[in-house]
PDB file of C-alpha atoms in Angstrom:
ATOM      1  CA  GLY A   1      70.901 -59.043 -25.372  1.00  0.00           C
ATOM      2  CA  GLU A   2      68.205 -59.249 -27.901  1.00  0.00           C
ATOM      3  CA  ASN A   3      64.813 -60.718 -28.497  1.00  0.00           C
ATOM      4  CA  VAL A   4      63.441 -61.899 -31.662  1.00  0.00           C
ATOM      5  CA  GLY A   5      59.872 -61.476 -32.514  1.00  0.00           C
ATOM      6  CA  LEU A   6      56.878 -62.314 -30.244  1.00  0.00           C
ATOM      7  CA  HIS A   7      58.246 -65.665 -29.290  1.00  0.00           C
ATOM      8  CA  LEU A   8      60.642 -64.621 -26.529  1.00  0.00           C
ATOM      9  CA  PRO A   9      58.796 -62.468 -24.251  1.00  0.00           C
ATOM     10  CA  THR A  10      61.426 -62.460 -21.661  1.00  0.00           C
ATOM     11  CA  LEU A  11      64.961 -60.507 -22.269  1.00  0.00           C
ATOM     12  CA  SER A  12      67.809 -60.908 -19.461  1.00  0.00           C
ATOM     13  CA  VAL A  13      70.789 -58.837 -19.804  1.00  0.00           C
ATOM     14  CA  GLN A  14      73.856 -58.003 -17.875  1.00  0.00           C
ATOM     15  CA  GLU A  15      73.945 -54.312 -16.479  1.00  0.00           C
ATOM     16  CA  GLY A  16      75.938 -52.035 -18.598  1.00  0.00           C
ATOM     17  CA  ASP A  17      75.391 -54.267 -21.604  1.00  0.00           C
ATOM     18  CA  ASN A  18      73.116 -52.719 -24.359  1.00  0.00           C
ATOM     19  CA  SER A  19      69.429 -54.065 -24.819  1.00  0.00           C
ATOM     20  CA  ILE A  20      67.586 -54.615 -28.026  1.00  0.00           C
ATOM     21  CA  ILE A  21      63.743 -55.133 -27.578  1.00  0.00           C
ATOM     22  CA  ASN A  22      62.122 -56.072 -30.953  1.00  0.00           C
ATOM     23  CA  CYS A  23      58.295 -55.656 -32.239  1.00  0.00           C
ATOM     24  CA  ALA A  24      56.473 -56.945 -35.236  1.00  0.00           C
ATOM     25  CA  TYR A  25      53.757 -54.549 -36.076  1.00  0.00           C
ATOM     26  CA  SER A  26      50.619 -55.450 -37.912  1.00  0.00           C
ATOM     27  CA  ASN A  27      49.272 -52.565 -40.228  1.00  0.00           C
ATOM     28  CA  SER A  28      51.289 -51.224 -43.048  1.00  0.00           C
ATOM     29  CA  ALA A  29      49.340 -48.153 -42.990  1.00  0.00           C
ATOM     30  CA  SER A  30      50.209 -47.336 -39.257  1.00  0.00           C
ATOM     31  CA  ASP A  31      51.968 -44.070 -39.281  1.00  0.00           C
ATOM     32  CA  TYR A  32      52.874 -43.383 -35.461  1.00  0.00           C
ATOM     33  CA  PHE A  33      54.645 -45.774 -33.104  1.00  0.00           C
ATOM     34  CA  ILE A  34      55.227 -45.650 -29.480  1.00  0.00           C
ATOM     35  CA  TRP A  35      57.621 -47.538 -26.688  1.00  0.00           C
ATOM     36  CA  TYR A  36      56.092 -47.737 -23.420  1.00  0.00           C
ATOM     37  CA  LYS A  37      57.783 -48.935 -20.222  1.00  0.00           C
ATOM     38  CA  GLN A  38      55.639 -50.315 -17.281  1.00  0.00           C
ATOM     39  CA  GLU A  39      57.491 -51.071 -14.120  1.00  0.00           C
ATOM     40  CA  SER A  40      55.716 -53.394 -11.427  1.00  0.00           C
ATOM     41  CA  GLY A  41      52.739 -51.750  -9.841  1.00  0.00           C
ATOM     42  CA  LYS A  42      52.689 -48.691 -11.930  1.00  0.00           C
ATOM     43  CA  GLY A  43      50.901 -47.720 -15.407  1.00  0.00           C
ATOM     44  CA  PRO A  44      52.701 -47.851 -18.791  1.00  0.00           C
ATOM     45  CA  GLN A  45      55.110 -44.879 -18.996  1.00  0.00           C
ATOM     46  CA  PHE A  46      55.759 -43.292 -22.497  1.00  0.00           C
ATOM     47  CA  ILE A  47      59.292 -43.561 -23.391  1.00  0.00           C
ATOM     48  CA  ILE A  48      59.951 -42.833 -27.019  1.00  0.00           C
ATOM     49  CA  ASP A  49      57.968 -42.136 -30.295  1.00  0.00           C
ATOM     50  CA  ILE A  50      58.684 -42.091 -33.948  1.00  0.00           C
ATOM     51  CA  ARG A  51      56.539 -41.063 -36.973  1.00  0.00           C
ATOM     52  CA  SER A  52      56.455 -43.297 -40.127  1.00  0.00           C
ATOM     53  CA  ASN A  53      58.365 -40.533 -42.094  1.00  0.00           C
ATOM     54  CA  MET A  54      61.573 -41.384 -40.079  1.00  0.00           C
ATOM     55  CA  ASP A  55      63.685 -44.572 -39.571  1.00  0.00           C
ATOM     56  CA  LYS A  56      65.458 -43.666 -36.608  1.00  0.00           C
ATOM     57  CA  ARG A  57      64.912 -41.410 -33.493  1.00  0.00           C
ATOM     58  CA  GLN A  58      67.319 -41.126 -30.527  1.00  0.00           C
ATOM     59  CA  GLY A  59      66.346 -40.041 -26.776  1.00  0.00           C
ATOM     60  CA  GLN A  60      68.469 -40.369 -23.514  1.00  0.00           C
ATOM     61  CA  ARG A  61      69.963 -44.019 -23.668  1.00  0.00           C
ATOM     62  CA  VAL A  62      67.124 -44.974 -26.002  1.00  0.00           C
ATOM     63  CA  THR A  63      66.985 -45.193 -29.818  1.00  0.00           C
ATOM     64  CA  VAL A  64      63.907 -46.319 -31.972  1.00  0.00           C
ATOM     65  CA  LEU A  65      64.600 -47.828 -35.219  1.00  0.00           C
ATOM     66  CA  LEU A  66      61.714 -48.162 -37.554  1.00  0.00           C
ATOM     67  CA  ASN A  67      61.715 -50.622 -40.719  1.00  0.00           C
ATOM     68  CA  LYS A  68      58.721 -50.049 -42.810  1.00  0.00           C
ATOM     69  CA  THR A  69      59.597 -52.779 -45.363  1.00  0.00           C
ATOM     70  CA  VAL A  70      59.527 -55.665 -42.752  1.00  0.00           C
ATOM     71  CA  LYS A  71      57.059 -53.725 -40.423  1.00  0.00           C
ATOM     72  CA  HIS A  72      59.647 -54.088 -37.529  1.00  0.00           C
ATOM     73  CA  LEU A  73      60.295 -51.778 -34.905  1.00  0.00           C
ATOM     74  CA  SER A  74      63.015 -51.975 -32.100  1.00  0.00           C
ATOM     75  CA  LEU A  75      63.886 -50.213 -29.104  1.00  0.00           C
ATOM     76  CA  GLN A  76      67.844 -50.084 -28.216  1.00  0.00           C
ATOM     77  CA  ILE A  77      68.812 -49.174 -24.444  1.00  0.00           C
ATOM     78  CA  ALA A  78      72.214 -48.266 -23.903  1.00  0.00           C
ATOM     79  CA  ALA A  79      74.291 -49.121 -20.967  1.00  0.00           C
ATOM     80  CA  THR A  80      71.205 -51.062 -19.492  1.00  0.00           C
ATOM     81  CA  GLN A  81      70.621 -50.281 -15.677  1.00  0.00           C
ATOM     82  CA  PRO A  82      68.960 -52.261 -12.993  1.00  0.00           C
ATOM     83  CA  GLY A  83      66.161 -49.250 -13.122  1.00  0.00           C
ATOM     84  CA  ASP A  84      65.335 -50.407 -16.699  1.00  0.00           C
ATOM     85  CA  SER A  85      63.880 -53.861 -15.436  1.00  0.00           C
ATOM     86  CA  ALA A  86      60.409 -53.292 -16.684  1.00  0.00           C
ATOM     87  CA  VAL A  87      57.957 -54.705 -19.356  1.00  0.00           C
ATOM     88  CA  TYR A  88      58.243 -52.952 -22.596  1.00  0.00           C
ATOM     89  CA  PHE A  89      55.317 -52.337 -24.954  1.00  0.00           C
ATOM     90  CA  CYS A  90      55.228 -51.145 -28.697  1.00  0.00           C
ATOM     91  CA  ALA A  91      52.206 -49.445 -29.867  1.00  0.00           C
ATOM     92  CA  GLU A  92      51.169 -48.804 -33.521  1.00  0.00           C
ATOM     93  CA  ASN A  93      48.647 -46.017 -34.344  1.00  0.00           C
ATOM     94  CA  THR A  94      46.704 -46.771 -37.403  1.00  0.00           C
ATOM     95  CA  ALA A  95      46.242 -44.030 -39.796  1.00  0.00           C
ATOM     96  CA  GLY A  96      42.729 -43.046 -41.552  1.00  0.00           C
ATOM     97  CA  ASN A  97      39.546 -41.986 -39.883  1.00  0.00           C
ATOM     98  CA  ASN A  98      39.429 -44.579 -37.149  1.00  0.00           C
ATOM     99  CA  ARG A  99      42.734 -44.107 -35.570  1.00  0.00           C
ATOM    100  CA  LYS A 100      43.457 -46.404 -32.632  1.00  0.00           C
ATOM    101  CA  LEU A 101      46.315 -47.738 -30.748  1.00  0.00           C
ATOM    102  CA  ILE A 102      47.142 -51.263 -31.453  1.00  0.00           C
ATOM    103  CA  TRP A 103      49.574 -52.660 -28.496  1.00  0.00           C
ATOM    104  CA  GLY A 104      51.970 -55.472 -28.562  1.00  0.00           C
ATOM    105  CA  LEU A 105      52.077 -58.386 -25.958  1.00  0.00           C
ATOM    106  CA  GLY A 106      55.051 -56.547 -24.154  1.00  0.00           C
ATOM    107  CA  THR A 107      58.739 -57.684 -23.474  1.00  0.00           C
ATOM    108  CA  SER A 108      59.878 -58.198 -19.859  1.00  0.00           C
ATOM    109  CA  LEU A 109      63.396 -57.097 -19.420  1.00  0.00           C
ATOM    110  CA  ALA A 110      65.337 -58.462 -16.563  1.00  0.00           C
ATOM    111  CA  VAL A 111      68.886 -56.917 -15.706  1.00  0.00           C
ATOM    112  CA  ASN A 112      71.309 -58.687 -13.825  1.00  0.00           C
ATOM    113  CA  PRO A 113      73.819 -56.842 -11.494  1.00  0.00           C
TER     114      PRO A 113
ATOM    115  CA  GLU B   1      53.955 -39.313 -11.451  1.00  0.00           C
ATOM    116  CA  THR B   2      52.263 -38.825 -14.674  1.00  0.00           C
ATOM    117  CA  GLY B   3      49.470 -36.467 -14.176  1.00  0.00           C
ATOM    118  CA  VAL B   4      46.928 -39.027 -13.720  1.00  0.00           C
ATOM    119  CA  THR B   5      45.607 -40.494 -10.686  1.00  0.00           C
ATOM    120  CA  GLN B   6      43.417 -43.503 -10.171  1.00  0.00           C
ATOM    121  CA  THR B   7      41.595 -44.609  -7.001  1.00  0.00           C
ATOM    122  CA  PRO B   8      41.324 -47.207  -5.519  1.00  0.00           C
ATOM    123  CA  ARG B   9      44.666 -48.909  -5.951  1.00  0.00           C
ATOM    124  CA  HIS B  10      43.511 -52.234  -5.262  1.00  0.00           C
ATOM    125  CA  LEU B  11      39.823 -53.633  -5.013  1.00  0.00           C
ATOM    126  CA  VAL B  12      38.430 -56.850  -3.745  1.00  0.00           C
ATOM    127  CA  MET B  13      34.690 -57.258  -4.640  1.00  0.00           C
ATOM    128  CA  GLY B  14      32.155 -60.065  -4.475  1.00  0.00           C
ATOM    129  CA  MET B  15      30.056 -60.697  -7.873  1.00  0.00           C
ATOM    130  CA  THR B  16      26.953 -59.289  -6.275  1.00  0.00           C
ATOM    131  CA  ASN B  17      28.602 -56.071  -5.257  1.00  0.00           C
ATOM    132  CA  LYS B  18      28.611 -52.616  -6.902  1.00  0.00           C
ATOM    133  CA  LYS B  19      31.697 -50.460  -6.984  1.00  0.00           C
ATOM    134  CA  SER B  20      33.281 -47.603  -8.946  1.00  0.00           C
ATOM    135  CA  LEU B  21      36.594 -47.041 -10.165  1.00  0.00           C
ATOM    136  CA  LYS B  22      37.758 -43.294 -10.247  1.00  0.00           C
ATOM    137  CA  CYS B  23      40.422 -41.768 -12.460  1.00  0.00           C
ATOM    138  CA  GLU B  24      41.620 -38.047 -12.570  1.00  0.00           C
ATOM    139  CA  GLN B  25      43.897 -36.148 -14.906  1.00  0.00           C
ATOM    140  CA  HIS B  26      45.665 -32.955 -14.194  1.00  0.00           C
ATOM    141  CA  LEU B  27      47.111 -32.758 -17.766  1.00  0.00           C
ATOM    142  CA  GLY B  28      44.062 -30.469 -19.552  1.00  0.00           C
ATOM    143  CA  HIS B  29      43.728 -33.412 -21.789  1.00  0.00           C
ATOM    144  CA  ASN B  30      40.506 -33.737 -23.619  1.00  0.00           C
ATOM    145  CA  ALA B  31      40.555 -37.688 -24.297  1.00  0.00           C
ATOM    146  CA  MET B  32      40.415 -40.356 -21.607  1.00  0.00           C
ATOM    147  CA  TYR B  33      40.328 -44.000 -22.019  1.00  0.00           C
ATOM    148  CA  TRP B  34      39.887 -47.264 -19.752  1.00  0.00           C
ATOM    149  CA  TYR B  35      41.747 -50.322 -20.497  1.00  0.00           C
ATOM    150  CA  LYS B  36      42.020 -53.683 -19.167  1.00  0.00           C
ATOM    151  CA  GLN B  37      45.082 -55.197 -18.513  1.00  0.00           C
ATOM    152  CA  SER B  38      45.426 -59.153 -17.970  1.00  0.00           C
ATOM    153  CA  ALA B  39      48.315 -61.425 -17.904  1.00  0.00           C
ATOM    154  CA  LYS B  40      49.833 -62.560 -21.080  1.00  0.00           C
ATOM    155  CA  LYS B  41      47.574 -60.559 -23.242  1.00  0.00           C
ATOM    156  CA  PRO B  42      47.672 -57.177 -24.969  1.00  0.00           C
ATOM    157  CA  LEU B  43      46.088 -54.142 -23.285  1.00  0.00           C
ATOM    158  CA  GLU B  44      42.493 -54.028 -24.124  1.00  0.00           C
ATOM    159  CA  LEU B  45      40.929 -50.820 -24.887  1.00  0.00           C
ATOM    160  CA  MET B  46      37.417 -50.451 -23.413  1.00  0.00           C
ATOM    161  CA  PHE B  47      36.133 -47.067 -23.563  1.00  0.00           C
ATOM    162  CA  VAL B  48      37.086 -43.632 -25.211  1.00  0.00           C
ATOM    163  CA  TYR B  49      35.718 -40.212 -24.334  1.00  0.00           C
ATOM    164  CA  ASN B  50      36.814 -37.213 -26.191  1.00  0.00           C
ATOM    165  CA  PHE B  51      35.348 -33.912 -24.805  1.00  0.00           C
ATOM    166  CA  LYS B  52      33.224 -35.815 -22.471  1.00  0.00           C
ATOM    167  CA  GLU B  53      31.492 -37.608 -25.277  1.00  0.00           C
ATOM    168  CA  GLN B  54      31.939 -41.495 -25.477  1.00  0.00           C
ATOM    169  CA  THR B  55      33.349 -42.062 -28.905  1.00  0.00           C
ATOM    170  CA  GLU B  56      34.289 -45.836 -28.398  1.00  0.00           C
ATOM    171  CA  ASN B  57      32.938 -48.807 -26.590  1.00  0.00           C
ATOM    172  CA  ASN B  58      34.782 -51.986 -27.668  1.00  0.00           C
ATOM    173  CA  SER B  59      31.961 -54.383 -27.078  1.00  0.00           C
ATOM    174  CA  VAL B  60      32.362 -54.263 -23.449  1.00  0.00           C
ATOM    175  CA  PRO B  61      29.849 -56.289 -21.310  1.00  0.00           C
ATOM    176  CA  SER B  62      27.072 -53.878 -19.824  1.00  0.00           C
ATOM    177  CA  ARG B  63      28.298 -54.933 -16.155  1.00  0.00           C
ATOM    178  CA  PHE B  64      31.070 -52.038 -17.001  1.00  0.00           C
ATOM    179  CA  SER B  65      29.409 -48.969 -17.190  1.00  0.00           C
ATOM    180  CA  PRO B  66      31.409 -45.569 -17.654  1.00  0.00           C
ATOM    181  CA  GLU B  67      30.928 -42.140 -16.766  1.00  0.00           C
ATOM    182  CA  CYS B  68      32.634 -38.920 -17.742  1.00  0.00           C
ATOM    183  CA  PRO B  69      31.317 -35.741 -15.981  1.00  0.00           C
ATOM    184  CA  ASN B  70      34.051 -33.554 -17.272  1.00  0.00           C
ATOM    185  CA  SER B  71      37.223 -33.668 -19.273  1.00  0.00           C
ATOM    186  CA  SER B  72      39.211 -34.368 -16.148  1.00  0.00           C
ATOM    187  CA  HIS B  73      37.113 -36.954 -14.453  1.00  0.00           C
ATOM    188  CA  LEU B  74      36.453 -40.520 -15.473  1.00  0.00           C
ATOM    189  CA  PHE B  75      34.596 -43.508 -13.781  1.00  0.00           C
ATOM    190  CA  LEU B  76      34.295 -47.070 -14.418  1.00  0.00           C
ATOM    191  CA  HIS B  77      31.025 -48.470 -12.468  1.00  0.00           C
ATOM    192  CA  LEU B  78      31.276 -52.106 -11.738  1.00  0.00           C
ATOM    193  CA  HIS B  79      28.317 -54.271 -11.165  1.00  0.00           C
ATOM    194  CA  THR B  80      27.821 -58.244 -11.092  1.00  0.00           C
ATOM    195  CA  LEU B  81      31.244 -58.871 -12.242  1.00  0.00           C
ATOM    196  CA  GLN B  82      32.755 -62.242 -12.935  1.00  0.00           C
ATOM    197  CA  PRO B  83      36.082 -63.725 -11.869  1.00  0.00           C
ATOM    198  CA  GLU B  84      37.172 -63.714 -15.123  1.00  0.00           C
ATOM    199  CA  ASP B  85      36.953 -59.674 -14.966  1.00  0.00           C
ATOM    200  CA  SER B  86      39.746 -59.673 -12.603  1.00  0.00           C
ATOM    201  CA  ALA B  87      42.605 -57.586 -13.773  1.00  0.00           C
ATOM    202  CA  LEU B  88      44.425 -54.370 -13.792  1.00  0.00           C
ATOM    203  CA  TYR B  89      42.134 -51.468 -15.082  1.00  0.00           C
ATOM    204  CA  LEU B  90      44.274 -48.524 -16.401  1.00  0.00           C
ATOM    205  CA  CYS B  91      43.138 -44.939 -17.064  1.00  0.00           C
ATOM    206  CA  ALA B  92      44.835 -43.006 -19.692  1.00  0.00           C
ATOM    207  CA  SER B  93      44.474 -39.372 -21.176  1.00  0.00           C
ATOM    208  CA  SER B  94      45.656 -37.526 -24.079  1.00  0.00           C
ATOM    209  CA  GLN B  95      45.554 -34.157 -25.754  1.00  0.00           C
ATOM    210  CA  GLY B  96      42.860 -35.281 -28.064  1.00  0.00           C
ATOM    211  CA  HIS B  97      41.738 -38.675 -29.935  1.00  0.00           C
ATOM    212  CA  GLY B  98      41.980 -39.081 -33.485  1.00  0.00           C
ATOM    213  CA  GLY B  99      45.416 -37.882 -34.070  1.00  0.00           C
ATOM    214  CA  ALA B 100      48.893 -39.119 -33.543  1.00  0.00           C
ATOM    215  CA  GLU B 101      48.737 -38.984 -29.775  1.00  0.00           C
ATOM    216  CA  THR B 102      50.573 -40.071 -26.682  1.00  0.00           C
ATOM    217  CA  GLN B 103      48.465 -41.489 -23.960  1.00  0.00           C
ATOM    218  CA  TYR B 104      49.494 -40.724 -20.320  1.00  0.00           C
ATOM    219  CA  PHE B 105      48.522 -43.455 -17.952  1.00  0.00           C
ATOM    220  CA  GLY B 106      47.658 -43.688 -14.143  1.00  0.00           C
ATOM    221  CA  PRO B 107      49.046 -46.551 -11.892  1.00  0.00           C
ATOM    222  CA  GLY B 108      45.817 -48.622 -12.364  1.00  0.00           C
ATOM    223  CA  THR B 109      43.480 -50.225  -9.964  1.00  0.00           C
ATOM    224  CA  ARG B 110      44.165 -53.969  -9.491  1.00  0.00           C
ATOM    225  CA  LEU B 111      40.804 -55.443  -9.316  1.00  0.00           C
ATOM    226  CA  LEU B 112      40.044 -58.999  -7.931  1.00  0.00           C
ATOM    227  CA  VAL B 113      36.519 -60.597  -8.236  1.00  0.00           C
ATOM    228  CA  LEU B 114      35.529 -63.230  -6.080  1.00  0.00           C
TER     229      LEU B 114
END
C-alpha cells in the first residue's frame, strides 16, 4: 500500500504487504531528515534518518528514500506487521545558523490482519 | 522506554488553576524541548533549552512558563489556560541543539482544560 502526498493521511495495508509512506518537504536547503513512529499513548519514536548527501538508507525492515530534485521523502516498511500500526511523521532539519525541525502532518498506518 | 519521562501522564484542570508539567531525561543530553501536539496539526515547537539556557520561544502565550533548572529537568508551568490549550504536551531531548540532532521524546502529558 502507498499514500500519495499529504491528501491521504491514512494508509491501510494487509499484514505481510510492503508499505510506502510518502512525505513532501518544504525547504530545499534542508540537509537532514528523520522518520518517527508514534503509537497510541506514546511519544514519537525515532525510526531512521538520512542526510542530504545520500538518497537511500536501510534499517531493519525499513528503507528511507530521498529525492532532493522533487523534495520528496519516503519510508518503506517491508512485510508490514500489526505492530507497525501507528502514525508516521517525517521531519526535515533546516540548514544554516537557525536550524530547526519542521514536522509533517503525519500518516496513520493501519495494518489489517 | 526512551529515557525521557514525563509526569503527570494525564491532567485535567480548570481555567483558573495553576499546574506544572515535569520532564526528566536520563540520556545525558544537553538540549530539551517542549512541543504541543494537537489533532490534525503538525507538532508545534514551544520552547528550546540548550545547556539550561532558553534559546527559542516560538511566540508562546505567557500563560505557559518554562523552567529548566538543569540539563536533565524541564518544567512547564501552566496558569489561566484556555480550552484550546487542551492537547498532548511532549518533552524531548537531544545531545545538543543546532546541528543535525535526533530528538528523543517522552510519552507526553495529555492535558484537558475545562
